[in-house]
Coordinates of N, CA and C in Angstrom, one line a residue:
M845 N 119.2 116.9 118.7 CA 119.8 116.1 117.7 C 119.3 116.6 116.3
I846 N 118.0 116.8 116.1 CA 117.5 117.3 114.9 C 118.0 118.7 114.6
R847 N 118.1 119.5 115.7 CA 118.6 120.9 115.5 C 120.0 120.9 115.0
I848 N 120.9 120.0 115.5 CA 122.2 120.0 115.0 C 122.3 119.5 113.6
A849 N 121.5 118.6 113.2 CA 121.5 118.1 111.8 C 121.0 119.2 110.9
L850 N 120.0 120.0 111.3 CA 119.5 121.0 110.5 C 120.5 122.1 110.3
V851 N 121.2 122.5 111.4 CA 122.3 123.5 111.3 C 123.4 123.1 110.4
A852 N 123.8 121.8 110.5 CA 124.8 121.3 109.6 C 124.4 121.3 108.2
A853 N 123.1 120.9 107.9 CA 122.6 120.9 106.5 C 122.6 122.3 106.0
L854 N 122.2 123.3 106.8 CA 122.1 124.7 106.3 C 123.5 125.2 106.1
A855 N 124.5 124.8 106.9 CA 125.9 125.2 106.7 C 126.4 124.7 105.4
L856 N 126.1 123.5 105.0 CA 126.5 122.9 103.8 C 125.9 123.6 102.6
I857 N 124.6 123.9 102.7 CA 124.0 124.6 101.6 C 124.6 126.0 101.4
A858 N 124.9 126.7 102.5 CA 125.4 128.0 102.4 C 126.8 128.1 102.0
T859 N 127.6 127.1 102.1 CA 129.0 127.1 101.8 C 129.2 127.0 100.3
P860 N 129.8 128.0 99.7 CA 130.1 128.0 98.3 C 131.1 126.9 97.9
V861 N 130.9 126.2 96.8 CA 131.9 125.2 96.4 C 132.4 125.8 95.1
L862 N 133.8 125.9 95.0 CA 134.4 126.4 93.8 C 134.5 125.3 92.8
A863 N 134.5 125.6 91.6 CA 134.5 124.6 90.5 C 135.8 123.7 90.6
Q864 N 136.9 124.3 91.0 CA 138.1 123.5 91.1 C 138.1 122.6 92.3
D865 N 137.3 122.9 93.3 CA 137.3 122.1 94.5 C 136.4 120.9 94.3
A866 N 135.4 121.0 93.4 CA 134.5 119.9 93.2 C 134.9 119.0 92.1
A867 N 135.7 118.0 92.4 CA 136.2 117.0 91.4 C 135.0 116.1 91.0
P868 N 134.9 115.8 89.7 CA 133.8 115.0 89.3 C 134.0 113.5 89.9
T869 N 132.9 113.0 90.4 CA 133.0 111.6 90.9 C 131.9 110.8 90.3
A870 N 132.1 109.5 90.2 CA 131.1 108.6 89.7 C 130.1 108.4 90.8
P871 N 128.8 108.3 90.5 CA 127.9 108.0 91.5 C 128.2 106.7 92.2
A872 N 128.2 106.7 93.5 CA 128.5 105.5 94.2 C 127.2 104.8 94.6
D873 N 127.3 103.5 94.8 CA 126.2 102.7 95.3 C 126.1 103.1 96.8
V874 N 125.0 103.7 97.1 CA 124.8 104.2 98.5 C 123.8 103.3 99.1
M875 N 124.1 102.8 100.3 CA 123.1 101.9 101.0 C 122.0 102.8 101.5
S876 N 120.8 102.2 101.5 CA 119.7 102.9 102.0 C 119.8 103.0 103.5
T877 N 119.6 104.2 104.1 CA 119.6 104.3 105.6 C 118.3 103.9 106.2
E878 N 117.3 103.9 105.4 CA 116.0 103.4 105.9 C 115.9 101.9 106.0
H879 N 116.5 101.2 105.1 CA 116.5 99.8 105.1 C 117.9 99.2 104.9
P880 N 118.6 98.9 105.9 CA 120.0 98.4 105.9 C 120.1 97.3 104.9
G881 N 121.2 97.3 104.1 CA 121.5 96.2 103.2 C 121.0 96.4 101.8
E882 N 120.1 97.4 101.6 CA 119.6 97.7 100.3 C 120.4 98.8 99.6
L883 N 120.4 98.6 98.3 CA 121.0 99.7 97.4 C 120.0 100.8 97.3
A884 N 120.5 102.0 97.2 CA 119.6 103.1 97.0 C 119.0 103.1 95.7
V885 N 117.8 103.6 95.6 CA 117.1 103.7 94.3 C 116.7 105.2 94.1
A886 N 116.4 105.5 92.9 CA 115.9 106.9 92.6 C 114.6 107.1 93.4
P887 N 114.3 108.3 93.9 CA 113.1 108.6 94.6 C 111.9 108.3 93.8
Y888 N 110.8 107.9 94.4 CA 109.5 107.7 93.8 C 108.4 107.9 94.8
A889 N 107.2 108.1 94.3 CA 106.1 108.3 95.3 C 105.7 106.9 95.7
Q890 N 105.5 106.8 97.0 CA 105.1 105.5 97.6 C 103.6 105.5 97.8
S891 N 103.0 104.3 97.4 CA 101.5 104.2 97.5 C 101.2 102.7 97.5
N892 N 100.2 102.4 98.3 CA 99.7 101.0 98.3 C 99.1 100.6 97.0
A893 N 98.7 101.6 96.2 CA 98.2 101.4 94.8 C 99.2 100.7 93.9
H894 N 100.5 100.9 94.3 CA 101.6 100.3 93.5 C 101.7 98.8 93.7
A895 N 101.0 98.3 94.7 CA 101.1 96.9 95.0 C 100.5 96.0 93.8
G896 N 99.7 96.6 92.9 CA 99.2 95.9 91.8 C 97.9 95.2 91.9
A897 N 97.4 95.2 93.2 CA 96.1 94.6 93.4 C 95.5 95.2 94.7
T898 N 94.2 95.1 94.7 CA 93.5 95.5 95.9 C 93.5 94.4 97.0
P899 N 93.6 94.8 98.2 CA 93.7 93.7 99.2 C 92.4 92.9 99.4
F900 N 92.5 91.7 99.9 CA 91.4 90.9 100.3 C 90.7 91.6 101.4
E901 N 89.4 91.4 101.6 CA 88.6 91.9 102.7 C 88.9 91.0 103.9
G902 N 89.0 91.6 105.1 CA 89.3 90.9 106.3 C 90.7 90.3 106.4
T903 N 90.9 89.4 107.3 CA 92.2 88.9 107.6 C 92.3 87.4 107.3
A904 N 91.2 86.8 106.8 CA 91.2 85.3 106.7 C 92.3 84.8 105.7
M905 N 92.6 85.5 104.6 CA 93.6 85.1 103.7 C 95.0 85.3 104.4
Y906 N 95.2 86.4 105.1 CA 96.5 86.6 105.8 C 96.7 85.5 106.8
E907 N 95.7 85.1 107.5 CA 95.8 84.1 108.5 C 96.1 82.7 107.9
A908 N 95.5 82.5 106.7 CA 95.7 81.2 106.0 C 97.2 81.1 105.5
F909 N 97.8 82.2 105.4 CA 99.3 82.3 105.0 C 100.1 82.3 106.3
H910 N 99.5 82.1 107.4 CA 100.2 82.1 108.7 C 100.9 83.4 109.1
G911 N 100.2 84.5 108.7 CA 100.6 85.8 109.2 C 101.9 86.3 108.7
E912 N 102.5 87.2 109.4 CA 103.8 87.8 109.0 C 104.9 86.7 108.8
A913 N 105.0 85.8 109.8 CA 106.0 84.8 109.7 C 105.9 83.9 108.5
G914 N 104.6 83.5 108.2 CA 104.4 82.6 107.1 C 104.7 83.4 105.8
V915 N 104.2 84.6 105.7 CA 104.5 85.4 104.4 C 106.0 85.5 104.3
G916 N 106.7 85.8 105.4 CA 108.2 85.9 105.3 C 108.8 84.6 104.8
R917 N 108.4 83.5 105.3 CA 108.9 82.2 104.9 C 108.6 81.9 103.4
I918 N 107.4 82.2 103.0 CA 107.0 82.0 101.6 C 107.8 82.9 100.7
V919 N 108.0 84.1 101.0 CA 108.8 85.0 100.1 C 110.3 84.6 100.1
D920 N 110.8 84.2 101.3 CA 112.2 83.7 101.3 C 112.4 82.5 100.5
G921 N 111.4 81.6 100.5 CA 111.4 80.3 99.7 C 111.3 80.6 98.3
L922 N 110.4 81.6 97.9 CA 110.2 82.0 96.5 C 111.5 82.5 95.9
V923 N 112.1 83.4 96.7 CA 113.3 84.1 96.2 C 114.4 83.0 96.1
A924 N 114.6 82.2 97.1 CA 115.7 81.2 97.0 C 115.5 80.2 95.9
R925 N 114.3 79.8 95.6 CA 114.0 78.9 94.5 C 114.2 79.6 93.2
S926 N 113.8 80.8 93.1 CA 114.0 81.6 91.8 C 115.4 81.9 91.5
V927 N 116.2 82.2 92.5 CA 117.6 82.5 92.3 C 118.3 81.2 91.9
A928 N 117.9 80.0 92.4 CA 118.5 78.8 92.0 C 117.9 78.1 90.8
D929 N 116.8 78.6 90.3 CA 116.1 78.0 89.1 C 116.8 78.4 87.8
P930 N 117.4 77.5 87.1 CA 118.2 77.9 85.9 C 117.3 78.5 84.8
R931 N 116.0 78.3 84.9 CA 115.1 79.0 83.9 C 115.0 80.5 84.1
I932 N 115.2 80.9 85.3 CA 115.0 82.4 85.6 C 116.1 83.0 86.5
S933 N 117.1 82.3 86.8 CA 118.1 82.8 87.7 C 118.8 84.0 87.1
G934 N 118.9 84.1 85.8 CA 119.5 85.3 85.2 C 118.8 86.6 85.5
I935 N 117.5 86.5 85.6 CA 116.7 87.7 85.9 C 117.0 88.3 87.2
F936 N 117.4 87.4 88.2 CA 117.6 87.8 89.5 C 119.1 88.1 89.8
A937 N 120.0 87.8 88.8 CA 121.4 88.0 89.0 C 121.8 89.4 89.4
A938 N 121.2 90.4 88.8 CA 121.6 91.8 89.1 C 120.6 92.5 90.0
S939 N 119.7 91.7 90.7 CA 118.7 92.3 91.5 C 119.2 92.5 92.9
D940 N 118.7 93.5 93.6 CA 118.9 93.8 95.0 C 118.0 92.9 95.8
L941 N 118.5 91.7 96.1 CA 117.7 90.7 96.7 C 117.2 91.1 98.1
V942 N 117.9 91.9 98.8 CA 117.4 92.4 100.1 C 116.2 93.2 99.9
R943 N 116.2 94.2 99.0 CA 115.0 95.0 98.7 C 113.9 94.2 98.1
L944 N 114.2 93.2 97.2 CA 113.2 92.4 96.6 C 112.4 91.6 97.7
R945 N 113.2 91.0 98.6 CA 112.5 90.2 99.7 C 111.6 91.2 100.5
R946 N 112.1 92.3 100.9 CA 111.3 93.3 101.7 C 110.1 93.7 101.0
T947 N 110.2 94.1 99.7 CA 109.0 94.7 99.1 C 108.0 93.6 98.7
L948 N 108.5 92.4 98.4 CA 107.6 91.2 98.2 C 106.8 90.9 99.5
K949 N 107.5 90.9 100.6 CA 106.8 90.7 101.9 C 105.8 91.7 102.1
E950 N 106.1 93.0 101.9 CA 105.1 94.1 102.0 C 103.9 93.9 101.1
Q951 N 104.3 93.6 99.8 CA 103.2 93.4 98.8 C 102.3 92.3 99.2
F952 N 102.8 91.1 99.5 CA 102.0 90.0 99.8 C 101.2 90.3 101.0
C953 N 101.8 90.8 102.1 CA 101.1 91.1 103.3 C 99.9 92.1 103.0
Y954 N 100.2 93.1 102.3 CA 99.1 94.1 102.0 C 98.0 93.5 101.2
I955 N 98.3 92.7 100.1 CA 97.3 92.1 99.3 C 96.5 91.1 100.1
L956 N 97.1 90.3 101.0 CA 96.5 89.3 101.8 C 95.6 89.9 102.9
G957 N 95.6 91.2 103.1 CA 94.8 91.8 104.1 C 95.5 92.0 105.5
G958 N 96.8 91.8 105.5 CA 97.6 92.1 106.7 C 97.7 93.6 106.9
A959 N 98.2 94.0 108.1 CA 98.3 95.4 108.4 C 99.7 95.9 107.9
C960 N 99.9 95.9 106.6 CA 101.1 96.3 106.0 C 100.9 97.4 105.0
A961 N 101.9 98.2 104.8 CA 101.9 99.2 103.7 C 102.9 98.7 102.7
Y962 N 102.6 98.9 101.4 CA 103.5 98.6 100.3 C 104.4 99.8 100.0
T963 N 105.7 99.7 100.1 CA 106.5 100.9 99.8 C 107.3 100.8 98.5
G964 N 107.1 99.7 97.7 CA 107.8 99.5 96.5 C 107.3 100.4 95.4
R965 N 108.0 100.3 94.3 CA 107.6 101.0 93.0 C 106.4 100.3 92.4
D966 N 105.7 100.9 91.5 CA 104.6 100.3 90.8 C 105.1 99.1 89.9
M967 N 104.3 98.2 89.6 CA 104.7 97.0 88.9 C 105.4 97.2 87.5
A968 N 104.8 98.2 86.8 CA 105.4 98.5 85.5 C 106.8 99.0 85.6
A969 N 107.0 99.9 86.5 CA 108.3 100.6 86.7 C 109.3 99.5 87.3
S970 N 108.9 98.7 88.2 CA 109.8 97.7 88.8 C 110.2 96.6 87.9
H971 N 109.5 96.4 86.8 CA 109.8 95.3 85.9 C 110.2 95.7 84.5
A972 N 110.2 97.0 84.3 CA 110.5 97.6 83.0 C 111.8 97.1 82.3
E973 N 112.8 97.0 83.1 CA 114.2 96.7 82.6 C 114.5 95.2 82.6
M974 N 113.6 94.3 83.1 CA 113.9 92.9 83.3 C 113.8 92.1 82.0
G975 N 113.0 92.5 81.1 CA 112.8 91.7 79.9 C 112.2 90.4 80.1
A976 N 111.3 90.3 81.1 CA 110.7 89.0 81.4 C 109.7 88.5 80.3
Q977 N 109.7 87.2 80.1 CA 108.8 86.6 79.1 C 107.7 85.8 79.9
A978 N 106.7 85.4 79.1 CA 105.6 84.6 79.8 C 106.1 83.4 80.4
A979 N 107.1 82.7 79.8 CA 107.7 81.5 80.4 C 108.4 81.8 81.7
D980 N 109.0 83.0 81.8 CA 109.7 83.4 83.1 C 108.6 83.6 84.2
M981 N 107.5 84.2 83.8 CA 106.5 84.4 84.9 C 105.9 83.0 85.3
G982 N 105.8 82.1 84.3 CA 105.3 80.8 84.6 C 106.2 80.1 85.6
A983 N 107.5 80.2 85.4 CA 108.5 79.6 86.3 C 108.4 80.2 87.7
L984 N 108.2 81.5 87.7 CA 108.1 82.2 89.0 C 106.8 81.8 89.8
V985 N 105.7 81.6 89.1 CA 104.5 81.1 89.7 C 104.7 79.7 90.2
E986 N 105.4 78.9 89.5 CA 105.7 77.5 90.0 C 106.5 77.6 91.3
N987 N 107.4 78.5 91.3 CA 108.3 78.6 92.5 C 107.4 79.1 93.7
L988 N 106.5 80.1 93.4 CA 105.6 80.6 94.4 C 104.7 79.5 94.9
Q989 N 104.2 78.7 94.0 CA 103.3 77.6 94.5 C 104.1 76.6 95.4
A990 N 105.3 76.3 95.0 CA 106.1 75.4 95.8 C 106.3 76.0 97.2
A991 N 106.6 77.3 97.3 CA 106.8 77.9 98.6 C 105.6 77.9 99.4
M992 N 104.4 78.2 98.8 CA 103.1 78.2 99.5 C 102.8 76.8 100.0
R993 N 103.0 75.8 99.1 CA 102.8 74.4 99.5 C 103.6 74.0 100.7
E994 N 104.9 74.4 100.7 CA 105.8 74.1 101.8 C 105.3 74.7 103.1
E995 N 104.7 75.9 103.0 CA 104.2 76.6 104.2 C 102.9 76.0 104.6
G996 N 102.3 75.1 103.8 CA 101.0 74.5 104.2 C 99.8 75.3 103.9
V997 N 99.9 76.3 103.0 CA 98.8 77.1 102.5 C 97.9 76.2 101.7
P998 N 96.6 76.1 102.1 CA 95.7 75.2 101.4 C 95.6 75.6 99.9
F999 N 95.4 74.6 99.0 CA 95.4 74.8 97.6 C 94.4 75.8 97.1
A1000 N 93.2 75.8 97.7 CA 92.1 76.7 97.3 C 92.6 78.2 97.6
V1001 N 93.2 78.3 98.7 CA 93.7 79.7 99.2 C 94.8 80.1 98.2
Q1002 N 95.7 79.2 97.9 CA 96.8 79.5 96.9 C 96.2 80.1 95.6
N1003 N 95.1 79.4 95.1 CA 94.5 79.8 93.9 C 93.8 81.1 94.0
R1004 N 93.2 81.4 95.1 CA 92.6 82.8 95.3 C 93.7 83.9 95.2
F1005 N 94.9 83.6 95.8 CA 96.0 84.6 95.8 C 96.5 84.7 94.4
L1006 N 96.7 83.6 93.7 CA 97.3 83.7 92.4 C 96.3 84.4 91.4
A1007 N 95.0 84.2 91.6 CA 94.0 85.0 90.8 C 94.1 86.5 91.1
K1008 N 94.5 86.8 92.3 CA 94.7 88.3 92.6 C 95.9 88.8 92.0
L1009 N 96.9 88.0 91.8 CA 98.2 88.4 91.2 C 98.2 88.4 89.7
A1010 N 97.4 87.5 89.1 CA 97.4 87.3 87.6 C 97.2 88.6 86.8
P1011 N 96.4 89.5 87.2 CA 96.2 90.7 86.4 C 97.5 91.6 86.2
M1012 N 98.5 91.3 87.1 CA 99.8 92.1 87.0 C 100.6 91.6 85.8
K1013 N 100.3 90.5 85.2 CA 101.1 90.0 84.1 C 101.5 91.0 83.0
P1014 N 100.6 91.8 82.5 CA 101.0 92.8 81.5 C 102.1 93.8 81.9
D1015 N 102.2 94.0 83.2 CA 103.2 94.9 83.8 C 104.5 94.2 84.1
V1016 N 104.4 92.9 84.2 CA 105.6 92.1 84.5 C 106.3 91.5 83.3
V1017 N 105.5 91.0 82.4 CA 106.0 90.4 81.2 C 106.1 91.5 80.2
T1018 N 107.4 91.8 79.8 CA 107.6 93.0 78.9 C 108.1 92.6 77.6
R1019 N 108.3 91.3 77.3 CA 108.7 90.9 75.9 C 108.2 89.6 75.5

């Protein structure tokens, strides 16, 4: 199968394209083949360092968030609340919510000490075009707290996690 794909790719590269044959086309939104339902993004280097924080030692924090399922519910609740929140819904209007959910789940899992890798862009690059203000981040944190509370994450554990996220503020708040 790989051999056939390689031969086909080499054939395409070797086939000359005449200028009159190549009609200009607008770039299309291409769905990611790696993650169905996501819009393609420009290539970037992937690194856990892009998660914006070092992970907690051990798995106690991850377990306090009820593992993968709990992190998933928290992220889904955070995104749903934020999309519905009139204070910040505009920020999410043009977002790829499928990608956002996936990368937030990876980021939270990684930071909480779960066995996850973060594949998203770095915090400055991912938030550069959003124009978020301090009040927007405050609303987002409130929504995250509500999602963690709904999941039954103890208050002290929530605060430890929020303290880990807080240094990202200069990369998220851009105006």
